Coordinates of C-alpha atoms and ligand atoms in Angstrom, one line a residue:
M35 CA 0.4 -33.4 5.0
N36 CA 2.1 -30.2 4.3
R37 CA 1.0 -27.7 6.9
I38 CA 0.3 -24.1 6.0
Y39 CA 1.2 -21.4 8.6
L40 CA -1.1 -18.3 8.2
D41 CA -0.6 -17.0 11.9
N42 CA 2.4 -14.8 11.4
A43 CA 0.9 -12.1 13.6
A44 CA 1.1 -14.6 16.5
T45 CA 4.7 -15.4 15.9
T46 CA 7.1 -16.2 13.0
P47 CA 9.5 -19.0 12.4
L48 CA 13.1 -18.4 13.2
D49 CA 15.2 -17.4 10.2
P50 CA 18.0 -20.1 9.7
K51 CA 20.5 -17.1 9.4
V52 CA 19.4 -15.9 12.7
L53 CA 19.9 -19.2 14.4
E54 CA 23.4 -19.1 12.9
A55 CA 24.1 -15.7 14.3
M56 CA 22.8 -17.0 17.7
L57 CA 24.6 -20.3 18.1
P58 CA 28.0 -19.1 19.3
Y59 CA 26.4 -17.5 22.4
L60 CA 24.7 -20.8 23.0
T61 CA 28.0 -22.7 22.8
E62 CA 31.5 -21.5 23.2
Q63 CA 30.8 -17.8 23.9
F64 CA 29.1 -18.2 27.4
G65 CA 30.8 -15.5 29.4
N66 CA 28.8 -13.3 31.6
P67 CA 28.8 -9.9 30.0
S68 CA 29.4 -8.3 33.4
S69 CA 32.6 -10.2 33.9
I70 CA 36.0 -8.3 33.3
H71 CA 37.8 -11.2 31.8
S72 CA 38.0 -12.1 28.2
F73 CA 35.1 -14.4 28.3
G74 CA 32.9 -11.5 29.6
R75 CA 34.3 -9.0 27.2
E76 CA 33.4 -11.2 24.2
T77 CA 29.8 -11.4 25.1
R78 CA 29.8 -7.8 26.2
K79 CA 30.9 -6.8 22.8
A80 CA 28.1 -9.0 21.2
I81 CA 25.6 -7.1 23.1
E82 CA 26.8 -3.7 22.3
D83 CA 27.3 -4.5 18.7
A84 CA 23.7 -5.6 18.5
R85 CA 22.6 -2.4 20.3
A86 CA 24.3 -0.4 17.6
V87 CA 22.6 -2.5 14.9
V88 CA 19.1 -1.9 16.2
A89 CA 19.8 1.9 16.9
K90 CA 20.9 2.2 13.3
E91 CA 18.0 0.2 11.9
I92 CA 15.4 2.3 13.6
G93 CA 17.0 5.7 13.1
A94 CA 18.0 6.3 16.8
D95 CA 20.5 8.9 17.5
A96 CA 22.7 6.5 19.7
P97 CA 22.9 2.9 20.7
N98 CA 22.3 3.7 24.4
E99 CA 18.8 4.6 23.5
I100 CA 17.9 0.9 23.1
I101 CA 17.2 -1.3 26.1
F102 CA 16.9 -5.0 25.6
T103 CA 14.0 -6.7 27.3
G104 CA 12.5 -10.2 27.7
S105 CA 9.5 -9.7 25.3
G106 CA 7.2 -7.1 23.4
S107 CA 5.1 -7.2 26.6
E108 CA 7.9 -6.2 28.9
S109 CA 8.9 -3.4 26.6
D110 CA 5.3 -2.1 26.6
N111 CA 5.0 -2.3 30.5
M112 CA 8.5 -0.7 30.9
A113 CA 7.4 2.2 28.6
I114 CA 4.0 2.9 30.2
K115 CA 4.8 2.1 34.0
G116 CA 8.4 3.4 33.7
V117 CA 7.3 6.8 32.4
A118 CA 4.2 7.0 34.6
M119 CA 6.2 6.4 37.7
A120 CA 9.1 8.7 36.6
Y121 CA 6.9 11.7 35.8
R122 CA 4.1 11.2 38.2
D123 CA 4.9 14.6 39.9
R124 CA 4.4 16.3 36.7
G125 CA 0.9 14.9 36.1
N126 CA -1.4 11.9 36.3
H127 CA -3.1 11.6 32.9
I128 CA -2.3 9.1 30.2
I129 CA -4.0 8.8 26.9
T130 CA -4.0 5.4 25.0
S131 CA -6.4 3.8 22.4
A132 CA -9.3 1.3 23.0
I133 CA -7.6 -1.1 20.7
E134 CA -4.1 -1.6 22.2
H135 CA -2.5 -5.0 22.8
H136 CA -3.2 -6.3 26.3
A137 CA 0.5 -5.5 27.4
V138 CA -0.4 -1.8 27.0
F139 CA -4.1 -2.0 27.8
D140 CA -3.7 -3.9 31.1
A141 CA -0.6 -1.9 32.1
A142 CA -2.9 1.2 31.7
H143 CA -5.6 -0.5 33.7
A144 CA -3.0 -1.3 36.4
L145 CA -1.9 2.4 36.5
E146 CA -5.6 3.5 37.2
K147 CA -5.5 1.3 40.3
E148 CA -2.5 3.5 41.2
G149 CA -4.4 6.8 41.0
F150 CA -3.6 7.6 37.3
R151 CA -6.4 8.8 35.0
V152 CA -6.4 7.0 31.6
T153 CA -8.3 8.1 28.5
Y154 CA -9.0 5.3 26.1
L155 CA -9.4 6.9 22.6
P156 CA -12.3 5.4 20.6
V157 CA -11.7 4.2 17.1
N158 CA -13.9 4.4 13.9
A159 CA -15.3 1.3 12.1
A160 CA -11.9 0.8 10.3
G161 CA -10.0 0.8 13.7
L162 CA -8.5 4.3 13.3
V163 CA -8.1 6.8 16.1
S164 CA -8.9 10.4 15.5
V165 CA -5.9 12.7 15.7
A166 CA -8.2 15.7 16.4
E167 CA -9.9 13.6 19.3
L168 CA -6.5 12.8 20.8
A169 CA -5.4 16.4 20.6
N170 CA -8.8 17.4 22.3
Q171 CA -8.0 15.0 25.2
I172 CA -4.8 16.6 26.1
T173 CA -4.8 18.3 29.5
D174 CA -2.0 19.9 31.5
Q175 CA -1.9 16.8 33.4
T176 CA -1.1 14.6 30.4
I177 CA 2.3 12.9 30.8
L178 CA 2.1 10.2 28.2
V179 CA 0.3 9.1 25.2
S180 CA 0.6 5.5 23.9
V181 CA -0.9 4.5 20.6
M182 CA 0.1 1.4 18.8
H183 CA 1.7 1.6 15.2
A184 CA -0.4 -1.2 13.8
N185 CA -3.0 -3.4 15.4
N186 CA -2.3 -7.0 15.8
E187 CA -5.8 -8.2 15.2
V188 CA -7.2 -6.2 12.4
G189 CA -3.9 -4.8 11.0
T190 CA -5.0 -1.2 10.9
I191 CA -2.0 1.1 10.8
Q192 CA -2.3 4.4 12.8
P193 CA -1.3 8.0 11.7
I194 CA 1.6 7.7 14.1
A195 CA 3.8 10.3 12.4
E196 CA 1.0 12.9 12.7
I197 CA 0.3 12.1 16.3
G198 CA 3.9 12.2 17.1
R199 CA 4.3 15.6 15.6
I200 CA 1.5 17.1 17.7
L201 CA 2.9 15.6 20.9
R202 CA 6.5 16.7 20.2
E203 CA 5.0 20.1 19.8
R204 CA 3.0 19.9 23.1
K205 CA 6.0 18.3 24.8
I206 CA 4.2 15.2 25.8
L207 CA 5.9 11.9 25.8
F208 CA 4.8 9.5 23.1
H209 CA 5.3 5.6 23.1
T210 CA 4.2 3.5 20.2
D211 CA 3.9 -0.3 20.2
A212 CA 5.7 -1.2 16.9
V213 CA 5.6 -5.0 17.6
Q214 CA 3.5 -5.7 14.5
T215 CA 5.1 -3.2 12.2
M216 CA 8.8 -3.9 12.9
G217 CA 10.3 -5.7 9.9
S218 CA 6.9 -5.5 7.9
I219 CA 6.9 -1.9 6.8
P220 CA 9.6 0.8 7.5
V221 CA 9.9 2.0 11.1
N222 CA 12.1 5.0 12.0
V223 CA 11.7 6.7 15.4
R224 CA 12.7 10.0 13.8
D225 CA 10.0 9.9 11.2
L226 CA 7.4 8.8 13.8
S227 CA 8.5 11.4 16.4
A228 CA 8.4 8.6 18.9
D229 CA 10.0 9.0 22.3
L230 CA 9.6 5.3 23.2
L231 CA 9.0 2.3 20.9
S232 CA 8.5 -1.2 21.5
M233 CA 9.6 -4.4 19.5
A234 CA 9.7 -8.1 19.7
A235 CA 12.1 -10.3 17.8
H236 CA 9.8 -13.3 17.3
K237 CA 7.4 -11.2 15.3
F238 CA 10.2 -10.7 12.7
Y239 CA 11.8 -14.1 12.4
G240 CA 13.8 -13.8 15.3
P241 CA 13.8 -15.8 18.7
K242 CA 11.0 -15.7 21.2
G243 CA 11.7 -14.2 24.7
V244 CA 13.6 -11.1 23.6
G245 CA 12.4 -7.6 22.8
A246 CA 13.8 -4.0 22.8
L247 CA 12.4 -0.6 23.8
Y248 CA 13.8 2.4 22.2
V249 CA 14.0 5.3 24.8
R250 CA 14.9 8.7 23.5
K251 CA 17.9 10.4 25.1
G252 CA 16.6 12.5 28.0
V253 CA 13.5 10.5 28.7
K254 CA 13.3 9.3 32.5
L255 CA 12.2 5.9 33.1
A256 CA 11.5 4.4 36.6
Q257 CA 13.2 1.0 37.0
L258 CA 10.9 -2.0 37.2
I259 CA 13.5 -4.8 37.7
H260 CA 15.9 -4.1 40.4
G261 CA 19.2 -6.0 41.0
G262 CA 22.3 -5.5 38.9
A263 CA 23.3 -2.5 36.8
Q264 CA 22.6 -4.2 33.3
E265 CA 21.1 -2.0 30.6
R266 CA 22.4 1.2 32.3
N267 CA 20.5 0.4 35.6
R268 CA 17.2 0.1 33.7
R269 CA 16.7 -3.8 33.6
A270 CA 18.6 -5.9 36.0
G271 CA 19.4 -9.4 35.1
T272 CA 22.2 -11.2 33.1
E273 CA 21.4 -10.6 29.4
N274 CA 20.0 -13.1 27.0
I275 CA 23.1 -12.6 24.6
A276 CA 22.0 -15.3 22.0
G277 CA 18.5 -13.7 21.9
I278 CA 19.9 -10.2 21.7
A279 CA 22.3 -11.2 18.8
G280 CA 19.3 -12.9 17.2
L281 CA 17.1 -9.8 17.6
A282 CA 19.7 -7.6 15.9
K283 CA 20.4 -10.1 12.9
A284 CA 16.6 -10.7 12.5
L285 CA 15.9 -6.9 12.3
Q286 CA 18.8 -6.4 9.8
L287 CA 17.6 -9.2 7.6
A288 CA 13.9 -8.0 7.8
N289 CA 14.7 -4.5 6.8
A290 CA 17.0 -5.6 4.0
G291 CA 14.2 -7.8 2.7
L292 CA 11.4 -5.2 3.0
A293 CA 11.8 -3.9 -0.6
E294 CA 11.0 -7.4 -1.9
N295 CA 8.7 -8.8 0.8
Q296 CA 6.5 -5.9 1.5
P297 CA 5.0 -5.6 -2.1
R298 CA 4.8 -9.4 -2.5
I299 CA 3.1 -10.0 0.8
T300 CA 0.7 -7.0 0.2
G301 CA -0.1 -8.6 -3.2
L302 CA -0.9 -12.0 -1.7
R303 CA -3.1 -10.2 1.0
D304 CA -5.0 -8.3 -1.6
Y305 CA -5.6 -11.3 -3.6
L306 CA -6.9 -13.3 -0.5
I307 CA -9.2 -10.4 0.4
G308 CA -10.5 -10.0 -3.0
R309 CA -11.3 -13.7 -3.5
V310 CA -12.9 -14.0 0.0
L311 CA -15.1 -10.8 -0.3
D312 CA -16.1 -11.9 -3.9
G313 CA -16.6 -15.5 -3.2
F314 CA -18.7 -15.5 0.0
D315 CA -21.9 -13.9 1.1
H316 CA -22.3 -12.5 4.6
V317 CA -18.7 -11.9 5.0
R318 CA -16.9 -8.6 6.0
L319 CA -13.3 -7.5 6.1
N320 CA -12.4 -6.1 9.5
G321 CA -9.9 -3.2 9.7
H322 CA -9.0 -0.6 7.0
R323 CA -9.0 -1.7 3.5
T324 CA -5.6 -0.3 2.5
Q325 CA -4.1 1.4 5.5
R326 CA -3.3 -2.1 7.0
L327 CA -0.3 -4.4 7.7
P328 CA 0.9 -6.0 4.4
G329 CA 0.1 -9.5 5.8
N330 CA -3.1 -9.1 7.7
A331 CA -6.5 -10.3 6.5
N332 CA -9.3 -10.3 9.1
F333 CA -12.9 -11.5 8.1
S334 CA -16.0 -11.9 10.0
F335 CA -18.1 -14.6 8.7
E336 CA -21.6 -14.2 9.9
F337 CA -23.5 -17.1 11.4
I338 CA -20.2 -18.9 12.2
E339 CA -18.1 -19.2 15.4
G340 CA -14.5 -18.1 14.6
E341 CA -13.2 -21.0 16.8
S342 CA -15.1 -23.6 14.7
L343 CA -13.6 -22.2 11.5
L344 CA -10.2 -22.2 13.1
L345 CA -10.6 -25.9 14.2
N346 CA -11.8 -27.0 10.8
L347 CA -9.0 -25.3 9.0
D348 CA -6.5 -26.8 11.3
L349 CA -8.0 -30.3 10.4
K350 CA -7.0 -29.3 6.8
G351 CA -3.6 -28.4 8.1
I352 CA -4.1 -24.6 7.9
A353 CA -3.0 -22.6 10.9
A354 CA -5.1 -19.4 11.4
S355 CA -6.3 -17.4 14.5
S356 CA -9.7 -16.0 15.6
G357 CA -8.8 -12.6 16.9
S358 CA -5.5 -12.4 18.7
A359 CA -3.6 -15.5 20.0
C360 CA -3.8 -14.1 23.5
T361 CA -7.7 -14.0 23.6
S362 CA -8.3 -17.2 21.7
G363 CA -9.1 -19.9 24.1
S364 CA -11.4 -17.4 26.0
L365 CA -14.9 -17.0 24.8
E366 CA -14.7 -13.2 25.4
P367 CA -15.0 -11.5 22.0
S368 CA -12.1 -9.2 21.0
H369 CA -12.0 -5.8 22.7
V370 CA -10.7 -4.6 19.4
L371 CA -13.6 -5.7 17.3
L372 CA -16.0 -4.5 19.9
A373 CA -14.3 -1.0 20.0
M374 CA -14.7 -0.8 16.2
G375 CA -18.5 -1.2 16.7
I376 CA -18.9 -4.7 15.6
C377 CA -21.4 -6.5 17.8
H378 CA -20.6 -9.7 19.8
E379 CA -22.3 -12.1 17.4
I380 CA -20.3 -11.0 14.4
A381 CA -17.0 -10.5 16.4
H382 CA -17.2 -14.2 17.3
G383 CA -17.2 -15.1 13.8
S384 CA -13.8 -13.5 13.0
L385 CA -10.9 -15.2 11.4
R386 CA -7.5 -13.7 11.2
L387 CA -5.1 -14.8 8.5
T388 CA -1.7 -13.3 8.5
I389 CA 0.8 -13.9 5.8
G390 CA 4.6 -14.1 6.2
K391 CA 7.5 -14.1 3.9
S392 CA 7.5 -17.8 3.2
N393 CA 3.9 -18.2 2.2
T394 CA 3.1 -18.7 -1.5
K395 CA 0.2 -18.1 -3.8
E396 CA -0.4 -21.9 -4.0
E397 CA -0.9 -21.9 -0.2
I398 CA -3.5 -19.1 -0.5
D399 CA -5.2 -21.1 -3.4
Y400 CA -5.2 -24.2 -1.4
L401 CA -6.8 -22.2 1.5
L402 CA -9.4 -20.6 -1.0
T403 CA -10.3 -24.3 -2.1
V404 CA -10.9 -25.7 1.5
L405 CA -12.6 -22.6 3.0
P406 CA -15.9 -22.7 1.0
E407 CA -16.5 -26.3 2.1
I408 CA -15.9 -25.4 5.7
V409 CA -18.0 -22.3 5.7
T410 CA -20.9 -24.2 4.0
K411 CA -20.7 -27.0 6.4
L412 CA -20.7 -24.6 9.5
R413 CA -23.5 -22.5 8.1
D414 CA -25.7 -25.6 7.3
M415 CA -25.6 -26.2 11.0
S416 CA -26.7 -22.8 11.9
P417 CA -30.4 -22.3 12.5
L418 CA -30.1 -18.5 11.9
Y419 CA -28.5 -18.8 8.6
N420 CA -31.2 -21.2 7.4
S421 CA -34.1 -18.9 8.6
S422 CA -35.8 -17.0 5.8
R423 CA -34.2 -13.6 6.9
K424 CA -30.6 -13.9 6.4
E425 CA -29.7 -11.1 8.8
C426 CA -27.6 -11.3 11.7
A427 CA -30.2 -11.5 14.4
T428 CA -29.3 -9.0 17.1
C429 CA -27.1 -6.4 15.5
T430 CA -26.0 -4.6 12.6
L431 CA -22.8 -3.0 12.1
K432 CA -22.6 0.5 13.6
R433 CA -20.8 3.0 11.3
Ligands
PLP1376 C1 2.9 -9.8 20.0 C2 2.7 -8.5 20.4 C3 2.9 -8.0 21.7 C4 3.7 -8.9 22.7 O1 4.9 -9.2 22.3 P1 5.5 -10.5 23.2 O2 7.0 -10.7 22.8 O3 4.6 -11.7 22.8 O4 5.3 -10.4 24.6 C5 2.8 -6.7 22.0 N1 2.1 -5.9 21.1 C6 1.7 -6.3 19.8 C7 1.1 -5.4 19.0 C8 1.9 -7.6 19.6 O5 1.6 -8.0 18.4

């Protein structure tokens, strides 16, 4: 059976051209970049070339504004904790949103234990933060704001450029988690007025276990990993050269392919959303209808458990997700859907389908042929669905 992969928000397959760019550093070019000899100089050059590529691709002023890390999660932690610790003599207040990825969310919680005060901005039913509300929450103690560029579960894209402009005026540092947007839509640190920005290679057809953090010149960052002088004393440890070369190549390819892929994937997404909303009763789209990631479709099927949907789709060879990959497997409903005012019961019935560059219309059509059977089968087993009042028993969507 041909499997269909519709979980591109969790991770993407490695592009063969990226693998090709990585291979030399997994074979002949093995020198330690900190070594003085020619073996070391070779791999040092590979890292610095990659840094220049990434800086150029995101509109940074200089290559040394890029720090390579071990993941998107590490980039987020480095940004949040690194800034908090470096600026704690200036203030103890941090603002973030209620729908951040756990890498930001949990880092913020950890800082609360260290005595920082954190404001978690609410979102509306579409998953958008209010820029006015954000501005209201700023105090003379505010040292950092972190709002994600686009949400990994529901795909909503935040007004980051507008937020960035306000914070630049108020001289407050601004971090954005761009892990989902990088390579999917244009991302430029100057347009966004971001001081710090996170990315992860495996979300744009690069390798797993490597990320980067943009840190604008002049921004101080406390060091989290002590040891060597790598990454200008900001992250000790012998570099993942193959990963770094792969990240740079993947970013170059993703951005070069944007003009073609972004509209094509958006078209597939809108086709899928339209067919599902027209074809099923008691289904809703989670997230903003248009201001969303090109490949993201997130539905709640009432009277159904998302996990059951997911397992039944998997039996048909279709890989999807309920909520985010990190929370699947736990029975806690997603904090993102709850923050959007969606009740537990409906949040449990959520299904995330994320389209990538190699998905085809035929694959979406196959999904659309098997989904009705599965939904009907699962609803036939639901006592609530079969009761006379077809309403979600304990809640309605708050708007
Ligand atoms: C995937 C993801 C991360 C974490 O990246 P890893 O490289 O998997 O640690 C952080 N933020 C968002 C929005 C993500 O989608």
